[in-house]
PDB file of C-alpha atoms and ligand atoms in Angstrom:
ATOM      1  CA  UNK D  24     -17.734   2.452  28.831  1.00 91.00           C
ATOM      2  CA  UNK D  25     -16.392  -0.714  27.129  1.00 97.00           C
ATOM      3  CA  UNK D  26     -14.576   1.370  24.488  1.00 97.00           C
ATOM      4  CA  UNK D  27     -12.970   3.502  27.197  1.00 98.00           C
ATOM      5  CA  UNK D  28     -11.872   0.384  29.117  1.00 98.00           C
ATOM      6  CA  UNK D  29     -10.435  -1.249  26.006  1.00 98.00           C
ATOM      7  CA  UNK D  30      -8.559   1.937  25.074  1.00 98.00           C
ATOM      8  CA  UNK D  31      -7.027   1.918  28.542  1.00 98.00           C
ATOM      9  CA  UNK D  32      -5.999  -1.700  28.155  1.00 98.00           C
ATOM     10  CA  UNK D  33      -4.618  -0.971  24.669  1.00 98.00           C
ATOM     11  CA  UNK D  34      -2.519   1.865  26.094  1.00 98.00           C
ATOM     12  CA  UNK D  35      -0.985  -0.342  28.804  1.00 98.00           C
ATOM     13  CA  UNK D  36      -0.332  -3.194  26.332  1.00 98.00           C
ATOM     14  CA  UNK D  37       1.378  -0.743  23.965  1.00 98.00           C
ATOM     15  CA  UNK D  38       3.530   0.781  26.715  1.00 98.00           C
ATOM     16  CA  UNK D  39       4.223  -2.658  28.178  1.00 98.00           C
ATOM     17  CA  UNK D  40       5.253  -4.021  24.784  1.00 97.00           C
ATOM     18  CA  UNK D  41       2.740  -6.881  24.690  1.00 98.00           C
ATOM     19  CA  UNK D  42       1.365  -5.179  21.565  1.00 98.00           C
ATOM     20  CA  UNK D  43       4.072  -4.651  18.963  1.00 98.00           C
ATOM     21  CA  UNK D  44       4.009  -1.752  16.463  1.00 98.00           C
ATOM     22  CA  UNK D  45       5.291  -3.220  13.179  1.00 98.00           C
ATOM     23  CA  UNK D  46       6.824  -0.961  10.514  1.00 98.00           C
ATOM     24  CA  UNK D  47       5.470  -1.865   7.056  1.00 99.00           C
ATOM     25  CA  UNK D  48       7.286   0.959   5.250  1.00 98.00           C
ATOM     26  CA  UNK D  49      10.263   1.179   2.886  1.00 98.00           C
ATOM     27  CA  UNK D  50      12.917   3.884   3.301  1.00 98.00           C
ATOM     28  CA  UNK D  51      12.037   6.879   1.060  1.00 98.00           C
ATOM     29  CA  UNK D  52      14.890   8.481  -0.855  1.00 98.00           C
ATOM     30  CA  UNK D  53      16.692   8.845  -4.222  1.00 98.00           C
ATOM     31  CA  UNK D  54      17.006   5.028  -4.539  1.00 98.00           C
ATOM     32  CA  UNK D  55      13.253   4.444  -4.077  1.00 98.00           C
ATOM     33  CA  UNK D  56      11.890   2.542  -7.093  1.00 98.00           C
ATOM     34  CA  UNK D  57       9.087   4.401  -8.918  1.00 98.00           C
ATOM     35  CA  UNK D  58       6.603   3.096 -11.473  1.00 97.00           C
ATOM     36  CA  UNK D  59       7.789   3.417 -15.080  1.00 95.00           C
ATOM     37  CA  UNK D  60       4.971   3.798 -17.601  1.00 94.00           C
ATOM     38  CA  UNK D  61       5.332   3.165 -21.366  1.00 89.00           C
ATOM     39  CA  UNK D  62       6.580   6.565 -22.693  1.00 92.00           C
ATOM     40  CA  UNK D  63       4.164   6.378 -25.657  1.00 92.00           C
ATOM     41  CA  UNK D  64       1.284   6.042 -23.165  1.00 91.00           C
ATOM     42  CA  UNK D  65       2.044   8.477 -20.341  1.00 96.00           C
ATOM     43  CA  UNK D  66       4.469  10.666 -18.391  1.00 97.00           C
ATOM     44  CA  UNK D  67       5.952   8.878 -15.371  1.00 97.00           C
ATOM     45  CA  UNK D  68       6.411  10.199 -11.829  1.00 98.00           C
ATOM     46  CA  UNK D  69       9.871  11.642 -11.049  1.00 98.00           C
ATOM     47  CA  UNK D  70      12.398   9.928  -8.814  1.00 98.00           C
ATOM     48  CA  UNK D  71      12.513  11.104  -5.199  1.00 98.00           C
ATOM     49  CA  UNK D  72      14.978  13.945  -4.541  1.00 98.00           C
ATOM     50  CA  UNK D  73      16.187  15.158  -1.127  1.00 98.00           C
ATOM     51  CA  UNK D  74      17.791  18.648  -1.225  1.00 98.00           C
ATOM     52  CA  UNK D  75      19.671  20.099   1.767  1.00 98.00           C
ATOM     53  CA  UNK D  76      18.734  23.588   2.905  1.00 98.00           C
ATOM     54  CA  UNK D  77      21.160  23.677   5.849  1.00 98.00           C
ATOM     55  CA  UNK D  78      23.132  21.354   8.119  1.00 98.00           C
ATOM     56  CA  UNK D  79      24.073  23.487  11.148  1.00 98.00           C
ATOM     57  CA  UNK D  80      26.105  25.759   8.821  1.00 98.00           C
ATOM     58  CA  UNK D  81      26.060  29.209   7.229  1.00 98.00           C
ATOM     59  CA  UNK D  82      22.612  28.450   5.766  1.00 98.00           C
ATOM     60  CA  UNK D  83      21.221  27.565   9.179  1.00 98.00           C
ATOM     61  CA  UNK D  84      23.605  27.813  12.157  1.00 98.00           C
ATOM     62  CA  UNK D  85      21.722  25.615  14.602  1.00 98.00           C
ATOM     63  CA  UNK D  86      19.458  23.474  12.469  1.00 98.00           C
ATOM     64  CA  UNK D  87      19.290  20.974   9.639  1.00 98.00           C
ATOM     65  CA  UNK D  88      16.455  20.670   7.147  1.00 98.00           C
ATOM     66  CA  UNK D  89      15.801  19.619   3.558  1.00 98.00           C
ATOM     67  CA  UNK D  90      13.267  20.163   0.846  1.00 98.00           C
ATOM     68  CA  UNK D  91      11.873  17.223  -1.122  1.00 98.00           C
ATOM     69  CA  UNK D  92      10.901  16.655  -4.704  1.00 98.00           C
ATOM     70  CA  UNK D  93       8.613  13.588  -4.865  1.00 97.00           C
ATOM     71  CA  UNK D  94       5.489  12.310  -6.581  1.00 98.00           C
ATOM     72  CA  UNK D  95       2.427  11.451  -4.495  1.00 98.00           C
ATOM     73  CA  UNK D  96       2.889   7.816  -5.588  1.00 98.00           C
ATOM     74  CA  UNK D  97       6.403   7.287  -4.296  1.00 98.00           C
ATOM     75  CA  UNK D  98       7.593   4.468  -2.105  1.00 98.00           C
ATOM     76  CA  UNK D  99       5.207   2.913   0.384  1.00 98.00           C
ATOM     77  CA  UNK D 100       2.130   4.914  -0.481  1.00 99.00           C
ATOM     78  CA  UNK D 101      -1.657   5.306  -0.407  1.00 99.00           C
ATOM     79  CA  UNK D 102      -3.842   5.446  -3.535  1.00 99.00           C
ATOM     80  CA  UNK D 103      -6.951   7.634  -3.140  1.00 99.00           C
ATOM     81  CA  UNK D 104     -10.075   6.975  -5.254  1.00 99.00           C
ATOM     82  CA  UNK D 105      -9.603  10.098  -7.419  1.00 99.00           C
ATOM     83  CA  UNK D 106      -6.214   8.719  -8.505  1.00 99.00           C
ATOM     84  CA  UNK D 107      -8.068   6.723 -11.146  1.00 98.00           C
ATOM     85  CA  UNK D 108     -10.581   7.986 -13.726  1.00 98.00           C
ATOM     86  CA  UNK D 109     -13.105   5.417 -12.445  1.00 98.00           C
ATOM     87  CA  UNK D 110     -13.030   7.122  -9.018  1.00 98.00           C
ATOM     88  CA  UNK D 111     -12.786  10.757 -10.041  1.00 98.00           C
ATOM     89  CA  UNK D 112     -16.366  11.668  -9.049  1.00 98.00           C
ATOM     90  CA  UNK D 113     -16.119  10.627  -5.370  1.00 98.00           C
ATOM     91  CA  UNK D 114     -16.450  13.840  -3.314  1.00 98.00           C
ATOM     92  CA  UNK D 115     -14.711  12.055  -0.400  1.00 98.00           C
ATOM     93  CA  UNK D 116     -12.144  10.432  -2.673  1.00 98.00           C
ATOM     94  CA  UNK D 117      -9.112  12.701  -2.219  1.00 99.00           C
ATOM     95  CA  UNK D 118      -6.445  12.523   0.489  1.00 99.00           C
ATOM     96  CA  UNK D 119      -7.922  15.633   2.152  1.00 98.00           C
ATOM     97  CA  UNK D 120     -11.561  14.455   2.007  1.00 98.00           C
ATOM     98  CA  UNK D 121     -11.363  10.739   2.863  1.00 99.00           C
ATOM     99  CA  UNK D 122     -12.730  10.204   6.401  1.00 98.00           C
ATOM    100  CA  UNK D 123      -9.791   9.552   8.772  1.00 98.00           C
ATOM    101  CA  UNK D 124     -11.683   6.584  10.211  1.00 98.00           C
ATOM    102  CA  UNK D 125     -10.684   4.676   7.052  1.00 98.00           C
ATOM    103  CA  UNK D 126      -6.972   4.912   7.918  1.00 98.00           C
ATOM    104  CA  UNK D 127      -7.101   2.521  10.882  1.00 98.00           C
ATOM    105  CA  UNK D 128      -8.705  -0.901  10.690  1.00 98.00           C
ATOM    106  CA  UNK D 129      -8.524  -4.683  10.828  1.00 98.00           C
ATOM    107  CA  UNK D 130      -6.209  -6.304   8.317  1.00 98.00           C
ATOM    108  CA  UNK D 131      -6.080  -9.712   6.601  1.00 98.00           C
ATOM    109  CA  UNK D 132      -2.905 -10.953   4.945  1.00 99.00           C
ATOM    110  CA  UNK D 133      -3.145 -13.504   2.113  1.00 99.00           C
ATOM    111  CA  UNK D 134       0.209 -15.262   1.775  1.00 98.00           C
ATOM    112  CA  UNK D 135       1.086 -15.739  -1.908  1.00 98.00           C
ATOM    113  CA  UNK D 136       4.862 -15.699  -1.338  1.00 98.00           C
ATOM    114  CA  UNK D 137       5.515 -19.220  -2.647  1.00 98.00           C
ATOM    115  CA  UNK D 138       3.353 -18.733  -5.742  1.00 98.00           C
ATOM    116  CA  UNK D 139       4.891 -15.308  -6.507  1.00 98.00           C
ATOM    117  CA  UNK D 140       8.417 -16.664  -6.144  1.00 98.00           C
ATOM    118  CA  UNK D 141       7.612 -19.483  -8.581  1.00 98.00           C
ATOM    119  CA  UNK D 142       5.749 -17.228 -11.047  1.00 98.00           C
ATOM    120  CA  UNK D 143       6.481 -13.485 -11.141  1.00 98.00           C
ATOM    121  CA  UNK D 144       3.204 -12.971 -13.039  1.00 98.00           C
ATOM    122  CA  UNK D 145       1.164 -14.873 -10.436  1.00 99.00           C
ATOM    123  CA  UNK D 146      -2.436 -13.667 -10.196  1.00 99.00           C
ATOM    124  CA  UNK D 147      -4.524 -14.071  -7.036  1.00 99.00           C
ATOM    125  CA  UNK D 148      -7.913 -15.581  -7.906  1.00 99.00           C
ATOM    126  CA  UNK D 149     -11.269 -15.842  -6.146  1.00 99.00           C
ATOM    127  CA  UNK D 150     -10.521 -19.518  -5.459  1.00 98.00           C
ATOM    128  CA  UNK D 151      -7.306 -18.560  -3.640  1.00 98.00           C
ATOM    129  CA  UNK D 152      -9.260 -16.074  -1.497  1.00 99.00           C
ATOM    130  CA  UNK D 153     -12.012 -18.599  -0.724  1.00 98.00           C
ATOM    131  CA  UNK D 154      -9.362 -21.171   0.292  1.00 98.00           C
ATOM    132  CA  UNK D 155      -7.839 -18.521   2.577  1.00 98.00           C
ATOM    133  CA  UNK D 156     -11.268 -17.819   4.092  1.00 98.00           C
ATOM    134  CA  UNK D 157     -11.818 -21.532   4.714  1.00 98.00           C
ATOM    135  CA  UNK D 158      -8.569 -21.563   6.757  1.00 98.00           C
ATOM    136  CA  UNK D 159      -8.847 -18.173   8.456  1.00 98.00           C
ATOM    137  CA  UNK D 160     -12.474 -17.124   8.464  1.00 98.00           C
ATOM    138  CA  UNK D 161     -14.599 -14.877   6.268  1.00 98.00           C
ATOM    139  CA  UNK D 162     -13.279 -11.502   5.128  1.00 98.00           C
ATOM    140  CA  UNK D 163     -15.548  -8.924   6.741  1.00 98.00           C
ATOM    141  CA  UNK D 164     -16.925  -5.481   5.913  1.00 98.00           C
ATOM    142  CA  UNK D 165     -14.368  -2.800   6.741  1.00 98.00           C
ATOM    143  CA  UNK D 166     -11.348  -5.120   6.528  1.00 98.00           C
ATOM    144  CA  UNK D 167      -8.137  -4.265   4.708  1.00 99.00           C
ATOM    145  CA  UNK D 168      -6.790  -7.119   2.571  1.00 99.00           C
ATOM    146  CA  UNK D 169      -3.072  -7.296   1.766  1.00 99.00           C
ATOM    147  CA  UNK D 170      -1.363  -9.621  -0.723  1.00 99.00           C
ATOM    148  CA  UNK D 171       1.868 -10.949   0.765  1.00 99.00           C
ATOM    149  CA  UNK D 172       4.446 -11.866  -1.888  1.00 99.00           C
ATOM    150  CA  UNK D 173       7.753 -11.070  -0.113  1.00 98.00           C
ATOM    151  CA  UNK D 174       8.427  -8.798  -3.126  1.00 98.00           C
ATOM    152  CA  UNK D 175       9.643  -6.098  -0.712  1.00 98.00           C
ATOM    153  CA  UNK D 176      12.902  -8.058  -0.442  1.00 98.00           C
ATOM    154  CA  UNK D 177      13.701  -6.825  -3.996  1.00 98.00           C
ATOM    155  CA  UNK D 178      13.446  -3.175  -2.918  1.00 95.00           C
ATOM    156  CA  UNK D 179      17.220  -2.679  -2.860  1.00 93.00           C
ATOM    157  CA  UNK D 180      17.349  -2.672  -6.660  1.00 97.00           C
ATOM    158  CA  UNK D 181      14.889  -0.753  -8.849  1.00 97.00           C
ATOM    159  CA  UNK D 182      15.584  -3.146 -11.747  1.00 98.00           C
ATOM    160  CA  UNK D 183      14.795  -6.188  -9.596  1.00 98.00           C
ATOM    161  CA  UNK D 184      11.780  -4.514  -7.994  1.00 98.00           C
ATOM    162  CA  UNK D 185      10.230  -3.459 -11.342  1.00 98.00           C
ATOM    163  CA  UNK D 186      11.373  -6.752 -12.951  1.00 98.00           C
ATOM    164  CA  UNK D 187      10.829  -5.585 -16.550  1.00 98.00           C
ATOM    165  CA  UNK D 188      11.783  -7.127 -19.882  1.00 97.00           C
ATOM    166  CA  UNK D 189      10.784  -6.465 -23.514  1.00 96.00           C
ATOM    167  CA  UNK D 190       7.194  -7.400 -22.625  1.00 96.00           C
ATOM    168  CA  UNK D 191       7.018  -4.935 -19.741  1.00 96.00           C
ATOM    169  CA  UNK D 192       7.031  -5.356 -15.933  1.00 98.00           C
ATOM    170  CA  UNK D 193       6.434  -8.769 -14.375  1.00 98.00           C
ATOM    171  CA  UNK D 194       5.135  -8.752 -10.802  1.00 98.00           C
ATOM    172  CA  UNK D 195       2.196 -10.443  -9.051  1.00 99.00           C
ATOM    173  CA  UNK D 196      -1.247  -9.016  -8.430  1.00 98.00           C
ATOM    174  CA  UNK D 197      -4.961  -9.778  -8.358  1.00 99.00           C
ATOM    175  CA  UNK D 198      -7.389 -10.824 -11.084  1.00 99.00           C
ATOM    176  CA  UNK D 199     -10.317  -8.481 -11.740  1.00 98.00           C
ATOM    177  CA  UNK D 200     -12.675 -11.137 -10.368  1.00 98.00           C
ATOM    178  CA  UNK D 201     -10.655 -11.383  -7.127  1.00 99.00           C
ATOM    179  CA  UNK D 202     -10.788  -7.618  -6.622  1.00 98.00           C
ATOM    180  CA  UNK D 203     -14.544  -7.539  -7.350  1.00 98.00           C
ATOM    181  CA  UNK D 204     -15.093 -10.397  -4.882  1.00 99.00           C
ATOM    182  CA  UNK D 205     -13.309  -8.394  -2.173  1.00 99.00           C
ATOM    183  CA  UNK D 206     -15.225  -5.209  -3.040  1.00 98.00           C
ATOM    184  CA  UNK D 207     -18.498  -7.150  -2.780  1.00 98.00           C
ATOM    185  CA  UNK D 208     -17.345  -8.271   0.694  1.00 98.00           C
ATOM    186  CA  UNK D 209     -17.178  -4.584   1.647  1.00 98.00           C
ATOM    187  CA  UNK D 210     -13.436  -4.278   2.213  1.00 98.00           C
ATOM    188  CA  UNK D 211     -11.944  -0.899   3.074  1.00 98.00           C
ATOM    189  CA  UNK D 212      -8.926  -1.273   0.796  1.00 98.00           C
ATOM    190  CA  UNK D 213      -6.418  -3.509  -0.981  1.00 99.00           C
ATOM    191  CA  UNK D 214      -2.640  -3.504  -0.554  1.00 99.00           C
ATOM    192  CA  UNK D 215       0.459  -5.039  -2.090  1.00 98.00           C
ATOM    193  CA  UNK D 216       4.236  -5.134  -1.721  1.00 98.00           C
ATOM    194  CA  UNK D 217       4.886  -4.428  -5.390  1.00 98.00           C
ATOM    195  CA  UNK D 218       5.205  -1.041  -7.120  1.00 98.00           C
ATOM    196  CA  UNK D 219       1.484  -1.060  -7.859  1.00 98.00           C
ATOM    197  CA  UNK D 220      -1.758  -2.477  -6.494  1.00 98.00           C
ATOM    198  CA  UNK D 221      -2.020  -4.172  -9.897  1.00 98.00           C
ATOM    199  CA  UNK D 222       0.083  -6.934 -11.406  1.00 98.00           C
ATOM    200  CA  UNK D 223       2.981  -5.800 -13.579  1.00 98.00           C
ATOM    201  CA  UNK D 224       1.030  -6.917 -16.658  1.00 98.00           C
ATOM    202  CA  UNK D 225      -2.115  -5.210 -15.350  1.00 97.00           C
ATOM    203  CA  UNK D 226      -2.182  -2.770 -18.249  1.00 95.00           C
ATOM    204  CA  UNK D 227      -3.107  -5.617 -20.585  1.00 96.00           C
ATOM    205  CA  UNK D 228      -5.810  -7.123 -18.374  1.00 98.00           C
ATOM    206  CA  UNK D 229      -9.594  -6.590 -18.683  1.00 98.00           C
ATOM    207  CA  UNK D 230     -10.378  -3.980 -17.493  1.00 98.00           C
ATOM    208  CA  UNK D 231      -6.887  -2.489 -17.768  1.00 97.00           C
ATOM    209  CA  UNK D 232      -5.290  -2.137 -14.314  1.00 98.00           C
ATOM    210  CA  UNK D 233      -8.257  -3.936 -12.688  1.00 98.00           C
ATOM    211  CA  UNK D 234      -7.299  -3.220  -9.075  1.00 98.00           C
ATOM    212  CA  UNK D 235      -7.046   0.526  -9.723  1.00 98.00           C
ATOM    213  CA  UNK D 236     -10.125   0.574 -11.950  1.00 98.00           C
ATOM    214  CA  UNK D 237     -12.442  -1.410  -9.653  1.00 99.00           C
ATOM    215  CA  UNK D 238     -11.128  -0.438  -6.210  1.00 98.00           C
ATOM    216  CA  UNK D 239     -11.309   3.293  -6.885  1.00 98.00           C
ATOM    217  CA  UNK D 240     -14.647   3.045  -8.748  1.00 98.00           C
ATOM    218  CA  UNK D 241     -16.000   1.541  -5.506  1.00 98.00           C
ATOM    219  CA  UNK D 242     -14.492   4.451  -3.498  1.00 98.00           C
ATOM    220  CA  UNK D 243     -11.976   2.121  -1.862  1.00 98.00           C
ATOM    221  CA  UNK D 244      -8.255   2.623  -1.265  1.00 99.00           C
ATOM    222  CA  UNK D 245      -5.002   1.081  -2.419  1.00 99.00           C
ATOM    223  CA  UNK D 246      -1.615   0.602  -0.772  1.00 99.00           C
ATOM    224  CA  UNK D 247       1.592  -0.117  -2.681  1.00 99.00           C
ATOM    225  CA  UNK D 248       5.226  -0.938  -1.830  1.00 98.00           C
ATOM    226  CA  UNK D 249       4.346  -2.328   1.601  1.00 99.00           C
ATOM    227  CA  UNK D 250       7.102  -4.169   3.510  1.00 98.00           C
ATOM    228  CA  UNK D 251       7.349  -6.915   6.134  1.00 98.00           C
ATOM    229  CA  UNK D 252       3.978  -8.518   5.518  1.00 98.00           C
ATOM    230  CA  UNK D 253       5.758 -11.772   6.405  1.00 98.00           C
ATOM    231  CA  UNK D 254       5.746 -10.497  10.009  1.00 98.00           C
ATOM    232  CA  UNK D 255       1.955 -10.113  10.137  1.00 98.00           C
ATOM    233  CA  UNK D 256      -0.532 -12.828  11.116  1.00 98.00           C
ATOM    234  CA  UNK D 257      -3.128 -13.919   8.553  1.00 98.00           C
ATOM    235  CA  UNK D 258      -5.689 -11.945  10.538  1.00 98.00           C
ATOM    236  CA  UNK D 259      -6.013 -10.162  13.879  1.00 98.00           C
ATOM    237  CA  UNK D 260      -3.658  -7.208  13.388  1.00 98.00           C
ATOM    238  CA  UNK D 261      -4.753  -3.563  13.138  1.00 98.00           C
ATOM    239  CA  UNK D 262      -3.444  -1.531  10.175  1.00 99.00           C
ATOM    240  CA  UNK D 263      -2.585   2.186  10.353  1.00 99.00           C
ATOM    241  CA  UNK D 264      -2.122   3.877   6.965  1.00 98.00           C
ATOM    242  CA  UNK D 265      -2.639   7.643   7.049  1.00 98.00           C
ATOM    243  CA  UNK D 266      -1.868   9.652   3.878  1.00 98.00           C
ATOM    244  CA  UNK D 267      -0.705  13.268   4.089  1.00 98.00           C
ATOM    245  CA  UNK D 268      -3.696  15.625   3.906  1.00 99.00           C
ATOM    246  CA  UNK D 269      -2.629  16.878   0.458  1.00 98.00           C
ATOM    247  CA  UNK D 270      -5.136  19.308  -1.075  1.00 98.00           C
ATOM    248  CA  UNK D 271      -7.158  17.311  -3.628  1.00 98.00           C
ATOM    249  CA  UNK D 272      -4.432  14.676  -3.396  1.00 98.00           C
ATOM    250  CA  UNK D 273      -4.524  11.479  -5.480  1.00 99.00           C
ATOM    251  CA  UNK D 274      -2.290   9.652  -3.037  1.00 98.00           C
ATOM    252  CA  UNK D 275       0.591  10.113  -0.644  1.00 98.00           C
ATOM    253  CA  UNK D 276       3.685   8.482   0.746  1.00 98.00           C
ATOM    254  CA  UNK D 277       2.767   6.999   4.151  1.00 98.00           C
ATOM    255  CA  UNK D 278       4.371   5.464   7.234  1.00 98.00           C
ATOM    256  CA  UNK D 279       2.430   2.177   7.174  1.00 99.00           C
ATOM    257  CA  UNK D 280       2.252   0.374  10.505  1.00 98.00           C
ATOM    258  CA  UNK D 281       0.378  -2.484  12.151  1.00 98.00           C
ATOM    259  CA  UNK D 282      -0.483  -3.299  15.756  1.00 98.00           C
ATOM    260  CA  UNK D 283      -0.025  -6.986  16.492  1.00 98.00           C
ATOM    261  CA  UNK D 284       0.300  -9.269  19.510  1.00 97.00           C
ATOM    262  CA  UNK D 285       4.025  -9.737  20.197  1.00 94.00           C
ATOM    263  CA  UNK D 286       5.022 -13.316  19.415  1.00 88.00           C
TER     264      UNK D 286
HETATM  265  O1  23J P   9      -0.900   3.976  -8.491  1.00 68.94           O
HETATM  266  C1  23J P   9       0.293   3.830  -8.757  1.00 68.94           C
HETATM  267  O2  23J P   9       1.203   4.211  -8.013  1.00 68.94           O
HETATM  268  C2  23J P   9       0.636   3.118  -9.990  1.00 68.94           C
HETATM  269  O3  23J P   9       1.188   2.068  -9.871  1.00 68.94           O
HETATM  270  C3  23J P   9       0.250   3.686 -11.307  1.00 68.94           C
HETATM  271  C4  23J P   9       0.128   5.055 -11.450  1.00 68.94           C
HETATM  272  C5  23J P   9      -0.239   5.570 -12.689  1.00 68.94           C
HETATM  273  C6  23J P   9      -0.483   4.748 -13.762  1.00 68.94           C
HETATM  274  C7  23J P   9      -0.366   3.380 -13.623  1.00 68.94           C
HETATM  275  C8  23J P   9       0.015   2.850 -12.397  1.00 68.94           C
HETATM  276  S1  23J P   9       0.181   1.125 -12.239  1.00 68.94           S
HETATM  277 MN1   MN P  10      -0.184   4.605  -6.466  1.00 68.94          MN
END
């Protein structure tokens, strides 16, 4: 009965506009930055391509449509547990087997924007998270945790977004200990605004790419290239992040959104 009543109230608050639906997603197209891996290590994902089939013309008199060429890990996207070797055994770890209940849930936003602006290789530590919890309350089982860095503001330029030099990409992320602390809290998943759930220098950390390695080993989920986290409260919003139901998919572009009380 309570659930039914609350759903009714949610519906009227949504229609009335007291609850705002925030878009946390970057535009997806040929300019979308994609992760560039060291060529001696791996093959990288292709850039996004949009190909016209028809535009109300001889190829389709009354309709317009396109076909797309894009990697699963393009733009604002969802990382499934089987994406990483540490998560490959999870029977419910692919985009078509993850329970849909995981795609909607409470979200906490840890603001690291000042630190990330001052140090592009900033790493979120357990102490940072504990200080956040002291201010905002304990992170609970089933929560999503997102790292706000305002990095999405670089999305207009792939070079700026990837921020690479001779020593590789430089962008903020979590330490392995911070990720393990959150996993031990029972979080649902971890998200970031940068090209990856890991720091740019994550490949040289222990374990390599600690967010991917530990999150997916624990059958948890990742989100990358999120936008507008500066418009979310530290806690209290509801996140909606549903991947395409790709057969045995390792991830998927998503339309990330959040429900939040209109300010
Ligand atoms: O999961 C991703 O989209 C991603 O960033 C990634 C993919 C493959 C290899 C390394 C990385 S770091
Ligand atoms: Mn990914």
